PDB file of C-alpha atoms in Angstrom:
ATOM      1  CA  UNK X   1     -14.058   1.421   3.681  1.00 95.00           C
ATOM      2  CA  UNK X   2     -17.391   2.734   4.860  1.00 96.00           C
ATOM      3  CA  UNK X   3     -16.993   5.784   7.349  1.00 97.00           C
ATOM      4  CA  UNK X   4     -19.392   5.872  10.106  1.00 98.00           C
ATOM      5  CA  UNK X   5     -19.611   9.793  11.339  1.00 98.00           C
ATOM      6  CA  UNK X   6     -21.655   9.816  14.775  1.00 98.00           C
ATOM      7  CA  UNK X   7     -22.986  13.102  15.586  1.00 95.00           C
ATOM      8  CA  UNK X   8     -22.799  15.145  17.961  1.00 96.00           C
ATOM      9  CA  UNK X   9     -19.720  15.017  19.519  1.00 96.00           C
ATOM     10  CA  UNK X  10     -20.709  15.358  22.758  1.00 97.00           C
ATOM     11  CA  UNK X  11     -24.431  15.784  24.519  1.00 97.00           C
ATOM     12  CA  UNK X  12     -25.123  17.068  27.692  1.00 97.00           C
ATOM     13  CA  UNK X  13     -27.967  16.426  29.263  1.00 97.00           C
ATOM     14  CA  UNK X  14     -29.629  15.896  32.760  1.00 97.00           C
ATOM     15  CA  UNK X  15     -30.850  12.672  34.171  1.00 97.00           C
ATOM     16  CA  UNK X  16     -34.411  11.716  32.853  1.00 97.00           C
ATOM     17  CA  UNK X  17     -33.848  13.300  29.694  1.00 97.00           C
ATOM     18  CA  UNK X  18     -33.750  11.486  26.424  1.00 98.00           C
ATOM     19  CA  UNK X  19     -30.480  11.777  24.473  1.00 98.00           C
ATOM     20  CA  UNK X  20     -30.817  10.655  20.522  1.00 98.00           C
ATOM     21  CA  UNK X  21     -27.634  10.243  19.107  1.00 98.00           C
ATOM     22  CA  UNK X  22     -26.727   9.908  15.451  1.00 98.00           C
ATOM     23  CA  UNK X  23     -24.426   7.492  13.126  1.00 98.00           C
ATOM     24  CA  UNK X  24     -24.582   8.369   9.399  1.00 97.00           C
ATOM     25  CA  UNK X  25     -22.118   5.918   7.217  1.00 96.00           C
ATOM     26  CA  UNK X  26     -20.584   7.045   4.020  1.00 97.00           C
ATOM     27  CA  UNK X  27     -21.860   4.476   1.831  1.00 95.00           C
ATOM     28  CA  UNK X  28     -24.968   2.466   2.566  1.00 92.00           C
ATOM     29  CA  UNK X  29     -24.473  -0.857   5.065  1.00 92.00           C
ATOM     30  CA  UNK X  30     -25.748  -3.617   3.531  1.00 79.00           C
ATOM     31  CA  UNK X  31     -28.167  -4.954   5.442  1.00 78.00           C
ATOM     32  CA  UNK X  32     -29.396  -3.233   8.736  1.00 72.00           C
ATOM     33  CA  UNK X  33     -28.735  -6.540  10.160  1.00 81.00           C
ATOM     34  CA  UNK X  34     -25.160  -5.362  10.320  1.00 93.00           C
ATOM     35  CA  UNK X  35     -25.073  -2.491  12.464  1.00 96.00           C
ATOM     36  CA  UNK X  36     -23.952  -2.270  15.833  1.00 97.00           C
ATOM     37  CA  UNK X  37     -24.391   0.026  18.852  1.00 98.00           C
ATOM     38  CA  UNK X  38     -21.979  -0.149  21.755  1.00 98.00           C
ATOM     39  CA  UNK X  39     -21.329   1.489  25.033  1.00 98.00           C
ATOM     40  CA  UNK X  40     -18.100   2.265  26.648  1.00 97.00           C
ATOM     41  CA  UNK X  41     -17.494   3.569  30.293  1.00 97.00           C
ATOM     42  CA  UNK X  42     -14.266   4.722  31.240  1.00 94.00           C
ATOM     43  CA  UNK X  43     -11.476   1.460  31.937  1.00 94.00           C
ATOM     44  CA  UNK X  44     -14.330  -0.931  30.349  1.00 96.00           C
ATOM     45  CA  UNK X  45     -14.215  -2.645  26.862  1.00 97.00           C
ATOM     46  CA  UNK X  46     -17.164  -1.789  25.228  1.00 98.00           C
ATOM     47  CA  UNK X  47     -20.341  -3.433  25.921  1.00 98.00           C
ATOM     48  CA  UNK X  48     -22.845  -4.297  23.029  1.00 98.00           C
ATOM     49  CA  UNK X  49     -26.504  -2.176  23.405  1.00 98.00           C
ATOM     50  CA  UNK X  50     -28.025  -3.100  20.002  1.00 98.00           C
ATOM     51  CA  UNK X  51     -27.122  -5.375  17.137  1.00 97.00           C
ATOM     52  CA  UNK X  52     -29.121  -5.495  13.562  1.00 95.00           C
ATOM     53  CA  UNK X  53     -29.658  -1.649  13.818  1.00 95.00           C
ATOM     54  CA  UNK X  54     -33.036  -2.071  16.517  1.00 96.00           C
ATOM     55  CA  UNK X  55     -32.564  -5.667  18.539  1.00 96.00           C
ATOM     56  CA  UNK X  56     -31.436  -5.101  22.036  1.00 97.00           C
ATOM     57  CA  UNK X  57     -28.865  -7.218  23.348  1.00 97.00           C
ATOM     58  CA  UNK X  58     -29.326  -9.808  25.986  1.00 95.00           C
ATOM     59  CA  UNK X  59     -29.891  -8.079  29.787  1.00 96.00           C
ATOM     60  CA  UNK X  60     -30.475  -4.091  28.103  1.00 97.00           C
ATOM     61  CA  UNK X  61     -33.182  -2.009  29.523  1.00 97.00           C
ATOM     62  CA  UNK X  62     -35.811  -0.816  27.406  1.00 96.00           C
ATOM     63  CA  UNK X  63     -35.053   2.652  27.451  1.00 98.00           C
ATOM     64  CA  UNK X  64     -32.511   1.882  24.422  1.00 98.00           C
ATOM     65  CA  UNK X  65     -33.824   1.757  21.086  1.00 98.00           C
ATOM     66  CA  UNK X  66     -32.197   1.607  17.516  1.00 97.00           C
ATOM     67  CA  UNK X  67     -33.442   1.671  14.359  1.00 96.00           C
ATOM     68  CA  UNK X  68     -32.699   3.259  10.726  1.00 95.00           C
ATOM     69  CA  UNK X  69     -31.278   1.628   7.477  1.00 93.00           C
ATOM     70  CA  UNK X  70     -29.050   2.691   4.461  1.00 92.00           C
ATOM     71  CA  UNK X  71     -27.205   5.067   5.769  1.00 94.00           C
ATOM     72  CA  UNK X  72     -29.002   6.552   8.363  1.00 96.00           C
ATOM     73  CA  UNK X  73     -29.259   4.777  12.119  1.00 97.00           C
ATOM     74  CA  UNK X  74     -29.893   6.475  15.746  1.00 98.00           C
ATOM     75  CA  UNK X  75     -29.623   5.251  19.328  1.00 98.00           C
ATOM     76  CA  UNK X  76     -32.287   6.993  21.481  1.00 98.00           C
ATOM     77  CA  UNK X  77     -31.990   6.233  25.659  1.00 98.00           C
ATOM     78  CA  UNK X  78     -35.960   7.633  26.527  1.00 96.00           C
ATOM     79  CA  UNK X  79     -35.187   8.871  29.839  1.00 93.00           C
ATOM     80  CA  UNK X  80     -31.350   8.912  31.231  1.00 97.00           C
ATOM     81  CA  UNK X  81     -29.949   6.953  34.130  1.00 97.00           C
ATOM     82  CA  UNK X  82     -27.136   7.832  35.594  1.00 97.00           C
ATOM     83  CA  UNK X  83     -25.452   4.408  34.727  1.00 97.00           C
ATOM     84  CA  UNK X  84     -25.969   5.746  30.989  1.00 98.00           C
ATOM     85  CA  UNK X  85     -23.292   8.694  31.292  1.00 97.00           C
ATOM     86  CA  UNK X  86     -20.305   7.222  28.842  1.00 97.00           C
ATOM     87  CA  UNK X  87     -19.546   6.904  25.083  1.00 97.00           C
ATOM     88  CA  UNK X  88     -21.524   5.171  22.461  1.00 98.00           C
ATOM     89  CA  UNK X  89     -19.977   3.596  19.408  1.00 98.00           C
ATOM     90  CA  UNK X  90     -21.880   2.283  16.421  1.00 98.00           C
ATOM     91  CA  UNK X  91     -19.854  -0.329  14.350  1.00 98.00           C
ATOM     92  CA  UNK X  92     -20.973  -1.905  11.034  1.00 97.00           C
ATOM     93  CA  UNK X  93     -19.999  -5.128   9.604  1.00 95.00           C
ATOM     94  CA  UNK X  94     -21.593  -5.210   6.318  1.00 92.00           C
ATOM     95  CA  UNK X  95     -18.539  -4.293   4.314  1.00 93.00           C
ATOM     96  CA  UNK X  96     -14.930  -5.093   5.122  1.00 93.00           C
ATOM     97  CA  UNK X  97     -13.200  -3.680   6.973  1.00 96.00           C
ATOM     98  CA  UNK X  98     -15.917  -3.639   9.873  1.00 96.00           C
ATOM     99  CA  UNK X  99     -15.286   0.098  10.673  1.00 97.00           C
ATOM    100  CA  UNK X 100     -16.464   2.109  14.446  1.00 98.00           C
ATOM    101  CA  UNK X 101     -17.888   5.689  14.816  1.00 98.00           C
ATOM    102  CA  UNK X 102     -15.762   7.661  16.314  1.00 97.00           C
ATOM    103  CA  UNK X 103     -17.898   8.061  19.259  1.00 97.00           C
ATOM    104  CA  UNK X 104     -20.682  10.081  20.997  1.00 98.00           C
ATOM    105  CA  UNK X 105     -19.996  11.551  24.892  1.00 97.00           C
ATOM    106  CA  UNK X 106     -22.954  11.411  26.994  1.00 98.00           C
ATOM    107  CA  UNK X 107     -22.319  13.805  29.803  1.00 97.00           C
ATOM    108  CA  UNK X 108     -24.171  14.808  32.656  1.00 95.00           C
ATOM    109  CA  UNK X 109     -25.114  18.314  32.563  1.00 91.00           C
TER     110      UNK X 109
ATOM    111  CA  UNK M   1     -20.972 -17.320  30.971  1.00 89.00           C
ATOM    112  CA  UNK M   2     -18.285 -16.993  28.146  1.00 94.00           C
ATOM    113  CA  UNK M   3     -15.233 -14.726  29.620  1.00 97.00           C
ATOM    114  CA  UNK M   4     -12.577 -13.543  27.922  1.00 97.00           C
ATOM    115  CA  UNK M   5      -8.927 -13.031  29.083  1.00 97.00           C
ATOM    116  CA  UNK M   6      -6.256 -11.369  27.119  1.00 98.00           C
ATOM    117  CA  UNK M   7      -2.818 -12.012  28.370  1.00 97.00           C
ATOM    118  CA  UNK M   8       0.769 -11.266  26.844  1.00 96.00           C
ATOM    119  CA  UNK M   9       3.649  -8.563  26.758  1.00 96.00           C
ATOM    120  CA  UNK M  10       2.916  -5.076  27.632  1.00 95.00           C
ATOM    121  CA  UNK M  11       6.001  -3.700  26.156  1.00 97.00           C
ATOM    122  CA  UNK M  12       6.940  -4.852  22.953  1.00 98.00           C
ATOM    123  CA  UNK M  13      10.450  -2.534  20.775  1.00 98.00           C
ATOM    124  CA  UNK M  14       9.559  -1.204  17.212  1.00 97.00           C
ATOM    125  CA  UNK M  15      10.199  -3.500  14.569  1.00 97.00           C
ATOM    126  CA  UNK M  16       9.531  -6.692  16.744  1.00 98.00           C
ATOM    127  CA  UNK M  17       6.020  -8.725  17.009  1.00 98.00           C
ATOM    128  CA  UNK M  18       3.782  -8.325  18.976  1.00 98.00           C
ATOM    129  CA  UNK M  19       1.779 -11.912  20.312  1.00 98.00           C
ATOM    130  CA  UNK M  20      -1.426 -11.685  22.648  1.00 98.00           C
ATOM    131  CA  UNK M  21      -3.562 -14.401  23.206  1.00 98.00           C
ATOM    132  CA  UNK M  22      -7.557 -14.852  24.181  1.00 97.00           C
ATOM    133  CA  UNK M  23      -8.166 -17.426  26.792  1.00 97.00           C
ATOM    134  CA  UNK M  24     -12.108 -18.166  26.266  1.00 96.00           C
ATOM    135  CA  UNK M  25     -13.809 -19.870  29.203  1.00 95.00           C
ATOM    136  CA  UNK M  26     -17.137 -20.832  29.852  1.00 94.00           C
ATOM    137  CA  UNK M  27     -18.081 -21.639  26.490  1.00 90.00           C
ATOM    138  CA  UNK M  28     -17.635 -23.266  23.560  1.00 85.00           C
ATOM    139  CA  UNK M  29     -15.048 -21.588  20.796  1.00 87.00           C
ATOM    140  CA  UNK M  30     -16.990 -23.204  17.821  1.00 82.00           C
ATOM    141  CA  UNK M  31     -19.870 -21.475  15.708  1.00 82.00           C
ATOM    142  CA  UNK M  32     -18.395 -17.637  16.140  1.00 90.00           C
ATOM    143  CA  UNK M  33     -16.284 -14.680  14.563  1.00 93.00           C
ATOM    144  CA  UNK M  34     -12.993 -14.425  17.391  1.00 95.00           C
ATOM    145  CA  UNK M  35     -12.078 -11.309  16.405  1.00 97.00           C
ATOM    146  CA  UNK M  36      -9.571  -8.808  17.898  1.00 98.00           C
ATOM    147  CA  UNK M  37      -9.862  -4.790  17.656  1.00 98.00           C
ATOM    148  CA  UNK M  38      -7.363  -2.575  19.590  1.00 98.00           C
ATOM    149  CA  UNK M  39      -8.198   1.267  20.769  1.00 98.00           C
ATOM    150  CA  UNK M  40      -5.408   3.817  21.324  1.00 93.00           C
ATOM    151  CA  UNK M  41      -6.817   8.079  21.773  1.00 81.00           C
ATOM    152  CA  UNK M  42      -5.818   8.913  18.409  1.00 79.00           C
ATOM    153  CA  UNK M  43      -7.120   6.361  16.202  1.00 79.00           C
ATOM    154  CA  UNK M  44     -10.577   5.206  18.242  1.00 90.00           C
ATOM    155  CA  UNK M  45     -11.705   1.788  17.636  1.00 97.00           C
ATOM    156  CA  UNK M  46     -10.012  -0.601  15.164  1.00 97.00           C
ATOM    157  CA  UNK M  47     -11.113  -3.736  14.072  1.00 98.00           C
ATOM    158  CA  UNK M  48      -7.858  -5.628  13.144  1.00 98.00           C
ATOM    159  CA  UNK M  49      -9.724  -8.983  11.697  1.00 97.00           C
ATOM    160  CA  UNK M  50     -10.958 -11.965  12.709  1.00 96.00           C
ATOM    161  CA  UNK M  51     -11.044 -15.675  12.693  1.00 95.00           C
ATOM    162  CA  UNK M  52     -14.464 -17.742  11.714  1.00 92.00           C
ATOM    163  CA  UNK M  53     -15.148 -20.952  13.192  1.00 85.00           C
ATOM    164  CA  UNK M  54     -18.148 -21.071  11.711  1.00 80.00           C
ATOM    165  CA  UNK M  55     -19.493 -23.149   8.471  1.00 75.00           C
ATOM    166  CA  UNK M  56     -15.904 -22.833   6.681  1.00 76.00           C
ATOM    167  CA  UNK M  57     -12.856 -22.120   8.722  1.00 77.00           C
ATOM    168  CA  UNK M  58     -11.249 -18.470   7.382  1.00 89.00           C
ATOM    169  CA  UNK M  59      -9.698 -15.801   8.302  1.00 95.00           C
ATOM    170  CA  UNK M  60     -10.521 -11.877   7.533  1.00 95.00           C
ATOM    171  CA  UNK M  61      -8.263  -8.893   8.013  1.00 97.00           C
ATOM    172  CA  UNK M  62      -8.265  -4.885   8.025  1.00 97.00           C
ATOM    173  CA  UNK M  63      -6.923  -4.116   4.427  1.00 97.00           C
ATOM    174  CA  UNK M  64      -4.545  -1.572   6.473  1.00 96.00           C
ATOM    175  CA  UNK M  65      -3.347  -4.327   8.802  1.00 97.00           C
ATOM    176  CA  UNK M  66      -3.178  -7.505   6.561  1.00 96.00           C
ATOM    177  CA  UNK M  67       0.113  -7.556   5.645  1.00 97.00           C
ATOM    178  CA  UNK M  68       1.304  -8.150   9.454  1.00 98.00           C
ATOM    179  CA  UNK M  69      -1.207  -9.706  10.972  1.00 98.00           C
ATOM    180  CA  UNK M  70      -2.050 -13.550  11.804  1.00 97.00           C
ATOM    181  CA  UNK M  71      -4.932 -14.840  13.765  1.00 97.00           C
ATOM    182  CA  UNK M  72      -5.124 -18.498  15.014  1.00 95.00           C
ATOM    183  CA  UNK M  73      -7.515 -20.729  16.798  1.00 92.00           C
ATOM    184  CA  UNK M  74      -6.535 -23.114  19.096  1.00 91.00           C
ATOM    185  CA  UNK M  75      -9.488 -25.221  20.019  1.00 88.00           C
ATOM    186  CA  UNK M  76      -7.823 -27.561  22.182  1.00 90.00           C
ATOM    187  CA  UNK M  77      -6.650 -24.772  24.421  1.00 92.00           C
ATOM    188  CA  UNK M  78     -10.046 -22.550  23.662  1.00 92.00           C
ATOM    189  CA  UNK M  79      -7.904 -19.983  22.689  1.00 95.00           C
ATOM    190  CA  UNK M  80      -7.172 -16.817  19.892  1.00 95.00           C
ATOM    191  CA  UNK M  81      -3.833 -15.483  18.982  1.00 97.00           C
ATOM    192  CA  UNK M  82      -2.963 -12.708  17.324  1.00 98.00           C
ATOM    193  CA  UNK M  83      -0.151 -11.886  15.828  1.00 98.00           C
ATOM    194  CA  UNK M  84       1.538  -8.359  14.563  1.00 98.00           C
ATOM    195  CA  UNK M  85       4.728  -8.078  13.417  1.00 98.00           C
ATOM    196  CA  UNK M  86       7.326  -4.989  12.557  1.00 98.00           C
ATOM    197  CA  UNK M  87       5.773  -3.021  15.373  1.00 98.00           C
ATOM    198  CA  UNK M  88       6.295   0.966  15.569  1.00 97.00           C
ATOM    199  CA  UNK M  89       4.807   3.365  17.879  1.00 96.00           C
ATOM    200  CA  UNK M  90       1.817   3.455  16.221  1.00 95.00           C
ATOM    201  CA  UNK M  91       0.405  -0.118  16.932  1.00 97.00           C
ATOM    202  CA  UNK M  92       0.343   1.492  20.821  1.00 97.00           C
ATOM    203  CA  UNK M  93      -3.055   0.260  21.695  1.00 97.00           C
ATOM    204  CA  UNK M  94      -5.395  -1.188  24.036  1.00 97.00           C
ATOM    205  CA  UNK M  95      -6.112  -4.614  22.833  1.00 98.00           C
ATOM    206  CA  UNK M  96      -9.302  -6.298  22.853  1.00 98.00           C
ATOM    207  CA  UNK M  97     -10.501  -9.732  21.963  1.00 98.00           C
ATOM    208  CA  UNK M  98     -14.296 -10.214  21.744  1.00 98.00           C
ATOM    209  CA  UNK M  99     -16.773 -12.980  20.385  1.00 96.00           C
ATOM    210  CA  UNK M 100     -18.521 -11.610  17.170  1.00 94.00           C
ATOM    211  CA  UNK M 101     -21.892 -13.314  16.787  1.00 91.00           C
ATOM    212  CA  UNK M 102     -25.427 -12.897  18.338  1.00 91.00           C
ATOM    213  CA  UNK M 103     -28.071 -16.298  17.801  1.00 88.00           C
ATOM    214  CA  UNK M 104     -31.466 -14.938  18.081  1.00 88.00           C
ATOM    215  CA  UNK M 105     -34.857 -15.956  17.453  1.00 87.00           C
ATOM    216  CA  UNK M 106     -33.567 -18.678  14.984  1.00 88.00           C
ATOM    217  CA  UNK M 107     -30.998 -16.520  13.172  1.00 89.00           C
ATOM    218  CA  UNK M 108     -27.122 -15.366  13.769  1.00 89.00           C
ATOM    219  CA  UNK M 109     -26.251 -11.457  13.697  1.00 92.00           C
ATOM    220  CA  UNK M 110     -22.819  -9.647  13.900  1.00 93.00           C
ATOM    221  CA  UNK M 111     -22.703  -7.954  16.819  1.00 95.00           C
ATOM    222  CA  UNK M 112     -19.617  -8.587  19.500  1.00 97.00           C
ATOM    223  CA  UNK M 113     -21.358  -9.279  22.775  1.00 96.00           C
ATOM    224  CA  UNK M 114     -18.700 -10.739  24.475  1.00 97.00           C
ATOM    225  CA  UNK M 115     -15.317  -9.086  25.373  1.00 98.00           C
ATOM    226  CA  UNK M 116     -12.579  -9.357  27.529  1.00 98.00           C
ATOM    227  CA  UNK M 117     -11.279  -6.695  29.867  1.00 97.00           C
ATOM    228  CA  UNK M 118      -8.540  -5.365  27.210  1.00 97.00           C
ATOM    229  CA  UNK M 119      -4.612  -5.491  27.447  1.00 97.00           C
ATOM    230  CA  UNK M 120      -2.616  -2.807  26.895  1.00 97.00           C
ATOM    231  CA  UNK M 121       0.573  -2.967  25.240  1.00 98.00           C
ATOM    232  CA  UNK M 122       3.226  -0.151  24.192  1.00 97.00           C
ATOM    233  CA  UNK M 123       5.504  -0.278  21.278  1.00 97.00           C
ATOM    234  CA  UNK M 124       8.849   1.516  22.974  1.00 96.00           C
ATOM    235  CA  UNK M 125      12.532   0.568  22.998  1.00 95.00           C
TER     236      UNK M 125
END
């Protein structure tokens, strides 16, 4: 199955800043088409942010962005919110079994 | 607007199966991947498999899963089911349905952009 290792662990960072988090997989997805970025606040079910590695989903700011390929994606959030502080997953479905990142913790600092 | 409800047992005893089901309302249950994942702290997000109503009816599982677990469509009652049986205290989990498919700009993408709130159930005697 294709591991998806999301670095860092954590980031802290101050409102207005821009946070660029990481998701490397261990073999190379398919097709960018099928990779995922997803947001998770505490109590919630995750929310989808990007799909196809750089589309946003329907009603997300502009301040997300994705993009990469192979085996090499990022999420970048230009200037932080404070409705952004949670945990971002990225997911790929190119290869069964669709497989998660283990997650990246957005904190405020 | 599609919503999602998962509803069934939150305590289920080891070696017994567990059965949740996805009420889907709002929308149609046709032309998607239903697909369940579950989250517990130790093992992070887990997609368990799915059911396609799109093109040709099938099912897809998690290799690790497969040999316990069922998903089912109902269309008349718009609804998934999954099924998971000889339980142990390792299938203690949140579980989540969500709809697996994004149209846009002519084409379809995998991406789960619907979910329901998440049931959680505990395997315990």
């Amino acid at each position: 199955e294709i591991v998806l290792t999301q670095s860092p662990g954590t980031l802290s960072l101050s409102p207005g800043e821009r946070a660029t988090l990481s998701c490397r997989a261990s073999q190379s997805v398919s097709n960018s088409n099928y990779l995922a970025w997803y947001q998770q606040k505490p109590g919630q079910a995750p929310r989808l942010l990007i799909f196809a590695a750089s589309k946003r989903a329907t009603g997300v700011p502009d301040r997300f962005s994705g993009s990469g390929s192979g085996t090499d994606f990022s999420l970048t959030i230009s200037g932080l919110e404070p409705e952004d502080f949670a945990v971002y997953y990225c997911q790929q479905s190119g290869t069964s079994p669709w497989t998660f990142g283990r997650g990246t913790k957005v904190e405020s600092k | 607007q599609v919503q999602l409800q998962e509803s069934g047992p939150g305590l289920v005893k080891p070696s017994e199966t567990l059965s949740l089901t996805c009420t889907v309302s709002g929308g149609s249950i046709s032309d998607y991947y239903w697909t369940w994942i579950r989250q517990s702290p130790g093992k992070g997000l887990e997609w368990i498999g799915y059911f396609s109503s799109r093109g040709n009816i099938n099912t897809k599982y998690n290799p690790s899963l497969e040999s316990r677990v069922t998903i089912s469509l109902d269309t008349s009652q718009n609804q998934i089911s999954l099924n998971l049986t000889s339980v142990t205290a390792a299938d203690t989990a949140h579980y989540y349905c969500a709809r697996d498919g994004v149209a846009a700009g002519g084409a379809f993408y995998y991406g789960m952009d619907v979910w329901g709130r998440g049931t959680l159930v505990t395997v315990s005697s």
